[in-house]
Short mmCIF file of C-alpha atoms in Angstrom, two decimals:
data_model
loop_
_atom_site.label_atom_id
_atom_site.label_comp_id
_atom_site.label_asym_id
_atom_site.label_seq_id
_atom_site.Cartn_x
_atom_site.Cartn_y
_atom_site.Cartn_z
CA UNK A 170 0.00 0.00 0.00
CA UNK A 171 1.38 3.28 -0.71
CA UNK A 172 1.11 6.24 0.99
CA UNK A 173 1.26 9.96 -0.12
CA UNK A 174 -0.26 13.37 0.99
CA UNK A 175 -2.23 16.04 -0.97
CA UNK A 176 -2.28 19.48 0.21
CA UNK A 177 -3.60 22.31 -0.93
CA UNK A 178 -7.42 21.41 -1.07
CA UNK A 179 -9.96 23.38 0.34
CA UNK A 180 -11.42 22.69 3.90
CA UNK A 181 -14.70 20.86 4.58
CA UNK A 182 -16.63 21.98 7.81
CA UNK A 183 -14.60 21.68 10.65
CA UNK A 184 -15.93 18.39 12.70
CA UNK A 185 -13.30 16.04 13.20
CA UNK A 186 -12.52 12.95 15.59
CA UNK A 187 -8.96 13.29 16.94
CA UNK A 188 -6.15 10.20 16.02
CA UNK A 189 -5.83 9.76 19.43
CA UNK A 190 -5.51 10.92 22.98
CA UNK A 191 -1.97 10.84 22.41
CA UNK A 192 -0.60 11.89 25.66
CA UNK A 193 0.94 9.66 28.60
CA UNK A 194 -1.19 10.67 31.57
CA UNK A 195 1.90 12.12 33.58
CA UNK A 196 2.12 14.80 31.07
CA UNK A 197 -1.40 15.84 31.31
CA UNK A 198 -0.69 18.34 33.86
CA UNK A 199 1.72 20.37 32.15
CA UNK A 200 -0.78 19.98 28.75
CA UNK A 201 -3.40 21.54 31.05
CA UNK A 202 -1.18 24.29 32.00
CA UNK A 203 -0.43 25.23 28.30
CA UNK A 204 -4.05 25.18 27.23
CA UNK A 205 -5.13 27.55 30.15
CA UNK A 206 -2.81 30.21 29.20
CA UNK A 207 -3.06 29.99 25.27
CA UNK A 208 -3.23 27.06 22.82
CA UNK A 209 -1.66 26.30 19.24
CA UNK A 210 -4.27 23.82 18.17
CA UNK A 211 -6.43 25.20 14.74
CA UNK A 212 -9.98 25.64 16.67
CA UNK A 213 -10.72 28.81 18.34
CA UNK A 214 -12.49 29.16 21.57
CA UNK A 215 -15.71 29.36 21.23
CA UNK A 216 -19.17 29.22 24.08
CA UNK A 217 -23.09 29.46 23.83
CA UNK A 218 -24.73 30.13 26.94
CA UNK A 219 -28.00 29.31 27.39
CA UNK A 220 -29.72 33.17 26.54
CA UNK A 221 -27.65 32.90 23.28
CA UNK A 222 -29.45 29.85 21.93
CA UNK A 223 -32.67 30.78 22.64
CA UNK A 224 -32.11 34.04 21.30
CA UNK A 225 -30.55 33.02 18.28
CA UNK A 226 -26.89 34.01 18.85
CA UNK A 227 -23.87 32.65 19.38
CA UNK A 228 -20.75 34.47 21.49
CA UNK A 229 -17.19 33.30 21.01
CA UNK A 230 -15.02 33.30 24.15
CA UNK A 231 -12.34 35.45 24.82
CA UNK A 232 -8.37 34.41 25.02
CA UNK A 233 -9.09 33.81 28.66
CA UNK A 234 -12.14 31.15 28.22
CA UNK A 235 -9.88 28.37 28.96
CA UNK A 236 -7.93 30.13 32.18
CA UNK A 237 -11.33 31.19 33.34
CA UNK A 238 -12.95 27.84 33.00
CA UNK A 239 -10.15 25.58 34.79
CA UNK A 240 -11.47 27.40 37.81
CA UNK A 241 -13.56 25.29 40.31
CA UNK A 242 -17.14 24.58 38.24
CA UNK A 243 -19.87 25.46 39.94
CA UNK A 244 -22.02 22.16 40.00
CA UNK A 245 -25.68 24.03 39.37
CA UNK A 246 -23.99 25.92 36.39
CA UNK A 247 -21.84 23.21 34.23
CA UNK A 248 -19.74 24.27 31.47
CA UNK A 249 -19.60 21.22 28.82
CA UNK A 250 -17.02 21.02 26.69
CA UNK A 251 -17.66 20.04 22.92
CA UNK A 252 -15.00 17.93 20.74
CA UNK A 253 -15.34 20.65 18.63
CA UNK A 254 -16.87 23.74 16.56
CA UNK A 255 -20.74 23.39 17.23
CA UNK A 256 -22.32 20.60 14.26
CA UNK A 257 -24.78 18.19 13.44
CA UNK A 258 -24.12 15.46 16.14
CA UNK A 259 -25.09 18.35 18.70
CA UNK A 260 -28.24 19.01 17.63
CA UNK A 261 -29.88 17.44 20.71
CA UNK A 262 -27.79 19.31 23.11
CA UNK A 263 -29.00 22.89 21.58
CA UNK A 264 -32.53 22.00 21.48
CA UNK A 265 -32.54 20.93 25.29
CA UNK A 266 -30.78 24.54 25.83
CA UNK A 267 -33.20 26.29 23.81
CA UNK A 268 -36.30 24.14 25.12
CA UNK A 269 -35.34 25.24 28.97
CA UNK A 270 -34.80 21.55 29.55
CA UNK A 271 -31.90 22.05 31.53
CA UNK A 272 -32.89 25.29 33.82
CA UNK A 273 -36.25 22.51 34.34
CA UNK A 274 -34.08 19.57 35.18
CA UNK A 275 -32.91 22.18 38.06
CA UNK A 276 -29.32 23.18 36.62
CA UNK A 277 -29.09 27.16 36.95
CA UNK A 278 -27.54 27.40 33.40
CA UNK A 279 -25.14 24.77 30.97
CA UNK A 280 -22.73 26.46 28.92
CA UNK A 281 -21.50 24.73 25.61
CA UNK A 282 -18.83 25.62 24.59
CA UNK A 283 -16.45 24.57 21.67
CA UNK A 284 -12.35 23.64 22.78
CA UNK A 285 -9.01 25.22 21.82
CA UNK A 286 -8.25 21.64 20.42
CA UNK A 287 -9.80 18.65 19.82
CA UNK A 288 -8.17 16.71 22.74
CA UNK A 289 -9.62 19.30 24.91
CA UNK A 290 -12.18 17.62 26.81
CA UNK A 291 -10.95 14.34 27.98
CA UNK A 292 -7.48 16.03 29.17
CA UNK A 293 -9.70 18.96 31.27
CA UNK A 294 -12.52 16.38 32.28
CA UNK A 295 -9.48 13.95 33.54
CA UNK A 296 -8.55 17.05 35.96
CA UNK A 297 -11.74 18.36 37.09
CA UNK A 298 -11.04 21.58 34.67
CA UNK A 299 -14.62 20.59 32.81
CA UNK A 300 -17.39 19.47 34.42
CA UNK A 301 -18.38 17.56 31.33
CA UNK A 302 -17.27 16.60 27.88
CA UNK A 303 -17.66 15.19 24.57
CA UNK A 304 -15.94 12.88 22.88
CA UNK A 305 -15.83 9.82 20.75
CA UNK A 306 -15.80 6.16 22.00
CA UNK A 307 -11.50 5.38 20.65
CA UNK A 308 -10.93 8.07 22.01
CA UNK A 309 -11.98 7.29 25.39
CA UNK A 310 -11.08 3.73 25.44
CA UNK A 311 -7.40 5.13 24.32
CA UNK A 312 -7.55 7.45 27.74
CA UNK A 313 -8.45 4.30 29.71
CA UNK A 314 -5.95 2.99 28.69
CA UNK A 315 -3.59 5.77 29.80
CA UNK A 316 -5.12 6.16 33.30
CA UNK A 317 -6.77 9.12 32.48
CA UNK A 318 -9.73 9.54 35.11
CA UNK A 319 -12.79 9.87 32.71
CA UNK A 320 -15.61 7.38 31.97
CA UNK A 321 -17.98 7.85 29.52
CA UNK A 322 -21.36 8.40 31.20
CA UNK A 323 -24.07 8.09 28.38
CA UNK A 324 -24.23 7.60 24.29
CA UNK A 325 -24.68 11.42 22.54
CA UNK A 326 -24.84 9.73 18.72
CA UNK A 327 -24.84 5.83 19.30
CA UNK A 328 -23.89 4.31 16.10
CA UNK A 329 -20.62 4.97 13.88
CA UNK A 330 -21.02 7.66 11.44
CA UNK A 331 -18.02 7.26 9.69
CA UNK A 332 -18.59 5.52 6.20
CA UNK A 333 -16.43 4.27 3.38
CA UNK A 334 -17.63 6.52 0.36
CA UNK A 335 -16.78 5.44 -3.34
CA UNK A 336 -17.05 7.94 -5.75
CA UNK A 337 -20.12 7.71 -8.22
CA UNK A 338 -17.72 9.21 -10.66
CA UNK A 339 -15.34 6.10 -10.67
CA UNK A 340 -18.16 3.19 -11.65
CA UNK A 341 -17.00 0.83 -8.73
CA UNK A 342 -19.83 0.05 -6.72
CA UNK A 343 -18.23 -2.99 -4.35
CA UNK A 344 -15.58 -2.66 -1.85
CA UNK A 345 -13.54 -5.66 -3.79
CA UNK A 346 -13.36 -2.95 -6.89
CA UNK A 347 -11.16 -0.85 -4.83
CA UNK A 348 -8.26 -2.68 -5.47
CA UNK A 349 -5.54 -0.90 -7.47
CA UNK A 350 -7.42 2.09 -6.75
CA UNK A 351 -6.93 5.44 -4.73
CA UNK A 352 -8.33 6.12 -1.43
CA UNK A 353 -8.22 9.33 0.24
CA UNK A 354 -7.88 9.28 3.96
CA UNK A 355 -7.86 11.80 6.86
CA UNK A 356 -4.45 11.04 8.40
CA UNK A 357 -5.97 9.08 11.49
CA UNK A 358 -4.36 6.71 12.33
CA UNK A 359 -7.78 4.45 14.05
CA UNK A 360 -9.49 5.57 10.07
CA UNK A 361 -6.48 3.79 8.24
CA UNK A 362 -6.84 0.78 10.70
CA UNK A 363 -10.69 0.83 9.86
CA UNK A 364 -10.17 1.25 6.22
CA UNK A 365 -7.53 -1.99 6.35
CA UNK A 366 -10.01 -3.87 7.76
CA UNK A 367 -12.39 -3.58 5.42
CA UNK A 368 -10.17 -3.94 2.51
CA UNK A 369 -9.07 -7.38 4.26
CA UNK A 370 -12.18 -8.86 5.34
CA UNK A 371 -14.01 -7.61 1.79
CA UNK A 372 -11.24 -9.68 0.05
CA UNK A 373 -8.69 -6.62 -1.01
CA UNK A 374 -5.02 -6.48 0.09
CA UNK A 375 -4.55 -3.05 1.64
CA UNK A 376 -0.91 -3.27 -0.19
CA UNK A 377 -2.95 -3.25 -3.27
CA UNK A 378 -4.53 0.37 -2.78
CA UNK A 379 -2.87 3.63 -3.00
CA UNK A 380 -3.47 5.71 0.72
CA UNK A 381 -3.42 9.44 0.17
CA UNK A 382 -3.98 11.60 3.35
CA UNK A 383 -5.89 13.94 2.26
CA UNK A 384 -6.19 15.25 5.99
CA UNK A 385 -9.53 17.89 5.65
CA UNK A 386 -9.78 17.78 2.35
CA UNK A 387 -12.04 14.64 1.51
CA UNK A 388 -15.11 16.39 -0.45
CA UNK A 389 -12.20 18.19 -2.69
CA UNK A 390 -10.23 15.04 -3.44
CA UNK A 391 -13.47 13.25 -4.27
CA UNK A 392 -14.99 15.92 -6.91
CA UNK A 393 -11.87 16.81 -8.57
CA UNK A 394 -11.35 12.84 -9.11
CA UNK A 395 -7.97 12.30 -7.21
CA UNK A 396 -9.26 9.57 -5.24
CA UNK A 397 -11.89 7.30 -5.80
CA UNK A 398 -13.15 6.49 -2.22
CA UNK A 399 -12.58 8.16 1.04
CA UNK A 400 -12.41 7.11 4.89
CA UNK A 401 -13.03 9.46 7.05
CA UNK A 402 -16.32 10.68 6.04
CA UNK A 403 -19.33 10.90 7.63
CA UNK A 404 -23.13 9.73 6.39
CA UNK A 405 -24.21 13.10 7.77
CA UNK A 406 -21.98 15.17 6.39
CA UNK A 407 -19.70 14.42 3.94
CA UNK A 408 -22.13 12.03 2.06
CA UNK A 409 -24.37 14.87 2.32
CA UNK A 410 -22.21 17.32 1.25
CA UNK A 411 -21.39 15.17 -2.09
CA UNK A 412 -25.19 14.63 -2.63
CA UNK A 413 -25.59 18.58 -2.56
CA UNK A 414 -23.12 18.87 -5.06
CA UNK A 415 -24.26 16.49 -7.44
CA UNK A 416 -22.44 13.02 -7.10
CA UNK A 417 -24.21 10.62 -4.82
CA UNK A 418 -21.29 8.09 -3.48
CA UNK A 419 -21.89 4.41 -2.83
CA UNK A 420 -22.28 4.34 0.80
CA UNK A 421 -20.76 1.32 2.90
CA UNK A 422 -21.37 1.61 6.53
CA UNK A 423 -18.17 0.44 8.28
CA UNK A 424 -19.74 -1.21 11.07
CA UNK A 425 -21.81 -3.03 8.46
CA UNK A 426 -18.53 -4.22 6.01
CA UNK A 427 -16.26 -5.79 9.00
CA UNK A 428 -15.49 -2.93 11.60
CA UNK A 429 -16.87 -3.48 15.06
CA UNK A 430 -19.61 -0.93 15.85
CA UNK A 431 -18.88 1.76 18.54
CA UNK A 432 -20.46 4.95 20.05
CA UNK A 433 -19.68 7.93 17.97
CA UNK A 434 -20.03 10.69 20.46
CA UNK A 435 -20.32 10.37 23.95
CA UNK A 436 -20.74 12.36 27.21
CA UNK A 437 -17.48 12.07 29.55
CA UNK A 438 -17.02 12.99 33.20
CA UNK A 439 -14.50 12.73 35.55
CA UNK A 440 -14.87 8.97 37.16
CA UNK A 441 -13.25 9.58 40.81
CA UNK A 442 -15.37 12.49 41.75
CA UNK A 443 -18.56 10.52 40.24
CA UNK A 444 -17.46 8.19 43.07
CA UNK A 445 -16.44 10.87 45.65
CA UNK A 446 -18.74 13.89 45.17
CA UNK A 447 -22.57 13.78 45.88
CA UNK A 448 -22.98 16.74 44.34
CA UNK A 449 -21.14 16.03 41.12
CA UNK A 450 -23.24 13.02 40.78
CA UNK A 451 -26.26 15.13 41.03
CA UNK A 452 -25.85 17.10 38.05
CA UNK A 453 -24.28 14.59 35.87
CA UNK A 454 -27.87 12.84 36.38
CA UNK A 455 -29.86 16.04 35.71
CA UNK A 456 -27.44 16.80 33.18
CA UNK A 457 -28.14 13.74 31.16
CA UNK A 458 -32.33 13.49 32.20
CA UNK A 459 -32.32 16.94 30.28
CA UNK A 460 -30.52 15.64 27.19
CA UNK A 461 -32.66 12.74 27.04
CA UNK A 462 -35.52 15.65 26.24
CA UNK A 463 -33.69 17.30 23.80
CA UNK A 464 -32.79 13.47 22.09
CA UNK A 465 -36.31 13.02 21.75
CA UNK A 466 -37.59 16.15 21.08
CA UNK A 467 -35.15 16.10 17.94
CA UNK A 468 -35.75 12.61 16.72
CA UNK A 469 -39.43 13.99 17.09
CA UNK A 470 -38.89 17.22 15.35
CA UNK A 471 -35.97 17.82 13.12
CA UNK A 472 -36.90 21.18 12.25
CA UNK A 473 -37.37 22.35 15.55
CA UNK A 474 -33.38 21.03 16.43
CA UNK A 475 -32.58 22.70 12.94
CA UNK A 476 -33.75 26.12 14.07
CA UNK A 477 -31.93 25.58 17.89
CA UNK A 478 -28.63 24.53 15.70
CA UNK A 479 -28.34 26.82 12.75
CA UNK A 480 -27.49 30.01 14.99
CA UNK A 481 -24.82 28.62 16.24
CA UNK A 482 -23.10 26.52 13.21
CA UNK A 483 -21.41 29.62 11.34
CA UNK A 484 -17.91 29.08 13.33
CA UNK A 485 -17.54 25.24 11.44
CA UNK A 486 -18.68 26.35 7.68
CA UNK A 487 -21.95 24.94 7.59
CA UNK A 488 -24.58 26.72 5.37
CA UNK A 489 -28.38 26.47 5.71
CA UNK A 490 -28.47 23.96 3.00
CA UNK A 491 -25.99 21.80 4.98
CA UNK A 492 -27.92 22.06 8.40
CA UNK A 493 -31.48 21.55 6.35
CA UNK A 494 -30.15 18.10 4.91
CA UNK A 495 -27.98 17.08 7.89
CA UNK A 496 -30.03 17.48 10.64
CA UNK A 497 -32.38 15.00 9.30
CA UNK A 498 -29.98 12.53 8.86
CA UNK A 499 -28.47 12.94 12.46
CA UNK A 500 -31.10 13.06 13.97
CA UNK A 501 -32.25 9.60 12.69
CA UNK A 502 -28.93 8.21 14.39
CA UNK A 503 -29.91 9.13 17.74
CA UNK A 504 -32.31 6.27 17.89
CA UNK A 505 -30.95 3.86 20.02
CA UNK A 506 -32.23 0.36 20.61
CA UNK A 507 -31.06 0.47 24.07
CA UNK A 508 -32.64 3.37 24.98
CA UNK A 509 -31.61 7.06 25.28
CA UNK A 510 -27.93 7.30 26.62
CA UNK A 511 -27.07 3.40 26.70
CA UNK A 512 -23.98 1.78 25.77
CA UNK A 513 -23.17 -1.96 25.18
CA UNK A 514 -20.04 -2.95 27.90
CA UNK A 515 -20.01 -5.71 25.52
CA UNK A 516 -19.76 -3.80 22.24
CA UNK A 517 -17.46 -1.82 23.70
CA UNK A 518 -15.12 -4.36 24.83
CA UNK A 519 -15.19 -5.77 21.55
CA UNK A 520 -14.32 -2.06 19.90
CA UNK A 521 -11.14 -1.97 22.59
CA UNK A 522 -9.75 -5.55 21.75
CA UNK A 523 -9.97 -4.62 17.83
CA UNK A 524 -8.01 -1.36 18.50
CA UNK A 525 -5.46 -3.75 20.63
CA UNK A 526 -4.92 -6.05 18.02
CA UNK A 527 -4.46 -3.13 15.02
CA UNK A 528 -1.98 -1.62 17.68
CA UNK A 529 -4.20 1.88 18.43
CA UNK A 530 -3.58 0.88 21.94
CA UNK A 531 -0.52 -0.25 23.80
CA UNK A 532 -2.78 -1.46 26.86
CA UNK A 533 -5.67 -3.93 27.21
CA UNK A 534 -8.57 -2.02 28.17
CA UNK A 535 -11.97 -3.58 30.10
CA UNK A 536 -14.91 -1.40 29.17
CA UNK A 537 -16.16 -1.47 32.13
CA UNK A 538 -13.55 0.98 33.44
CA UNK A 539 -14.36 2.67 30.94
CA UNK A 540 -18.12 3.52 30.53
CA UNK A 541 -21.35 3.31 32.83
CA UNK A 542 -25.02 3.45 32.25
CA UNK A 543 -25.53 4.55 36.17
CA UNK A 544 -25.89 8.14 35.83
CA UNK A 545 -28.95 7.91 33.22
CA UNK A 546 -32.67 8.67 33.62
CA UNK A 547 -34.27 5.92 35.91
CA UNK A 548 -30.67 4.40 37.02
CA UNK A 549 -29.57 4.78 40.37
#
């Protein structure tokens, strides 16, 4: 397999799953202490409070959001930080804001607001910094395996979204036609690990295709014809985005074509003081009986969690037309068979011996250390 890099293409909008933690947990102090003074990652601060959803407007936070919010949280008023600039996937979060559901669940006021960088939330969850977080399911089984003291505590989006797309310009329409061919990928390393599984257990030698990291420019490589598939993407929003513009990929859904199936997004808190703190516990549970409104409310009415989203999208380069057509979509994902919030300890165990044995992790991990169901409506 060979592997080169394209640069120069134009960005999609910015929502992207980090490689990996990537950081020994002895050095998350000093990480911490860098991101509360300034940071060097690509994605600018930016919060919603609750008056700015419901009004229609979204602030960004100043140079001193992140020194401001490693002080002590106040427990009634949780600041939760995103993976990243406001999208799809957090449509149910915005509609509970703008629905009240939170201020009813008894919290005084939940701030959302988008990280410095993408690693953000599990390193300032792991330290009490954040109160709450999101992130993605290999991501937090790589922290587990670190030692880093977060646990996921419910299921935001709980399916995969990412999806091997083959160009409808290229006339393959199996996976087994990708051999020999080019595949653009987004430079993670847990994508290329999904995207040689397929290739192997769909009967192609990975050796056989030609990798290009693309890195954010996916949609790009894919129109202009200097790929024919891509990794990386997401049904509801890159697929989308290629439907908009005319060319309607074959879709294979990786959890579907040999990958095992994992939570996409997740909510993370910080696992000793869950134990320790009362109070913490508390909120975590009103936090999450609150979100379970908005989840509903937004599988119920797309165009209501379109109209709580789109003031608030502008930061990651999403136009009406992309909200309109990926709302919908999302929104259909956050229908889970095991109810609002649940996760699988044996789906993710599975998930955290497959990144074992493709070498994403150095460290067996047992879910259970890793995620709970305890903290959700009617647990407990």
């Amino acid at each position: 397999m060979t592997f080169t890099a394209m640069t120069g293409t134009a960005p999609r909008p910015k929502r992207r799953r980090a490689a990996a933690v990537g950081m020994a947990s002895a050095a998350v102090a000093a990480a911490l202490a860098l991101a509360a003074c300034s940071s060097s990652s690509s994605a600018p601060s930016a919060s919603s409070s609750s008056s700015a959803a419901s009004s229609g407007s979204a602030s960004s936070a100043s140079a001193s959001a992140s020194s401001s919010s490693a002080a002590a949280p106040n427990p009634a008023k949780p600041t939760v930080l995103l993976d990243w600039f406001p999208n799809p996937d957090h449509a149910s979060l915005y509609l509970a804001q703008s629905e009240g559901d939170f201020t009813s669940a008894g919290l005084q006021g939940v701030t959302l607001q988008a990280p410095s960088g993408n690693q953000d939330a599990l390193k300032l969850v792991s330290t009490g910094s954040m109160p709450l977080g999101i992130s993605y399911e290999p991501n937090v089984v790589t922290a587990a395996s670190q030692g880093l003291d977060v646990e996921a505590v419910a299921a935001l989006v709980p399916t995969p979204l990412n999806t091997l797309l083959i160009s409808s310009q290229s006339g393959i329409k199996t996976i087994k036609g990708l051999a020999g061919k080019k595949i653009g990928t987004d430079g993670n390393p847990v994508d290329t690990a999904v995207l040689n599984t397929i290739l192997s257990k769909n009967g192609v030698t990975p050796s056989s295709t030609q990798q290009i990291a693309v890195n954010e420019g996916l949609i790009p490589a894919m129109l202009s014809g200097n790929v024919q598939a891509i990794i990386g993407g997401y049904r509801n929003v890159e697929a989308i985005q290629l439907k908009l513009k005319g060319q309607t990929p074959v879709e294979f859904d990786i959890e579907k074509v040999g990958v095992p199936s994992y939570d996409e997004l997740v909510i993370v808190a910080q696992k000793s003081k869950l134990a320790s703190d009362p109070g913490y516990a508390a909120m975590v549970r009103d936090f999450l009986a609150a979100l379970a409104k908005g989840d509903a409310a937004a599988q119920a009415s797309p165009s209501a969690a379109i109209a709580a989203l789109k003031p608030v999208v502008g930061a990651g380069g999403y136009t009406d037309a992309d909200i309109n057509a990926m709302v919908p979509v999302t929104v259909a994902d956050y229908k889970n068979p095991l109810g609002f919030g649940e996760m699988s300890t044996t789906q993710w165990q599975a998930y955290a011996d497959w990144m074992l044995a493709n070498k994403l992790i150095t460290k067996a991990v047992t879910a259970s250390d890793a995620e709970t169901d305890a903290y959700l409506p009617g647990k407990g």
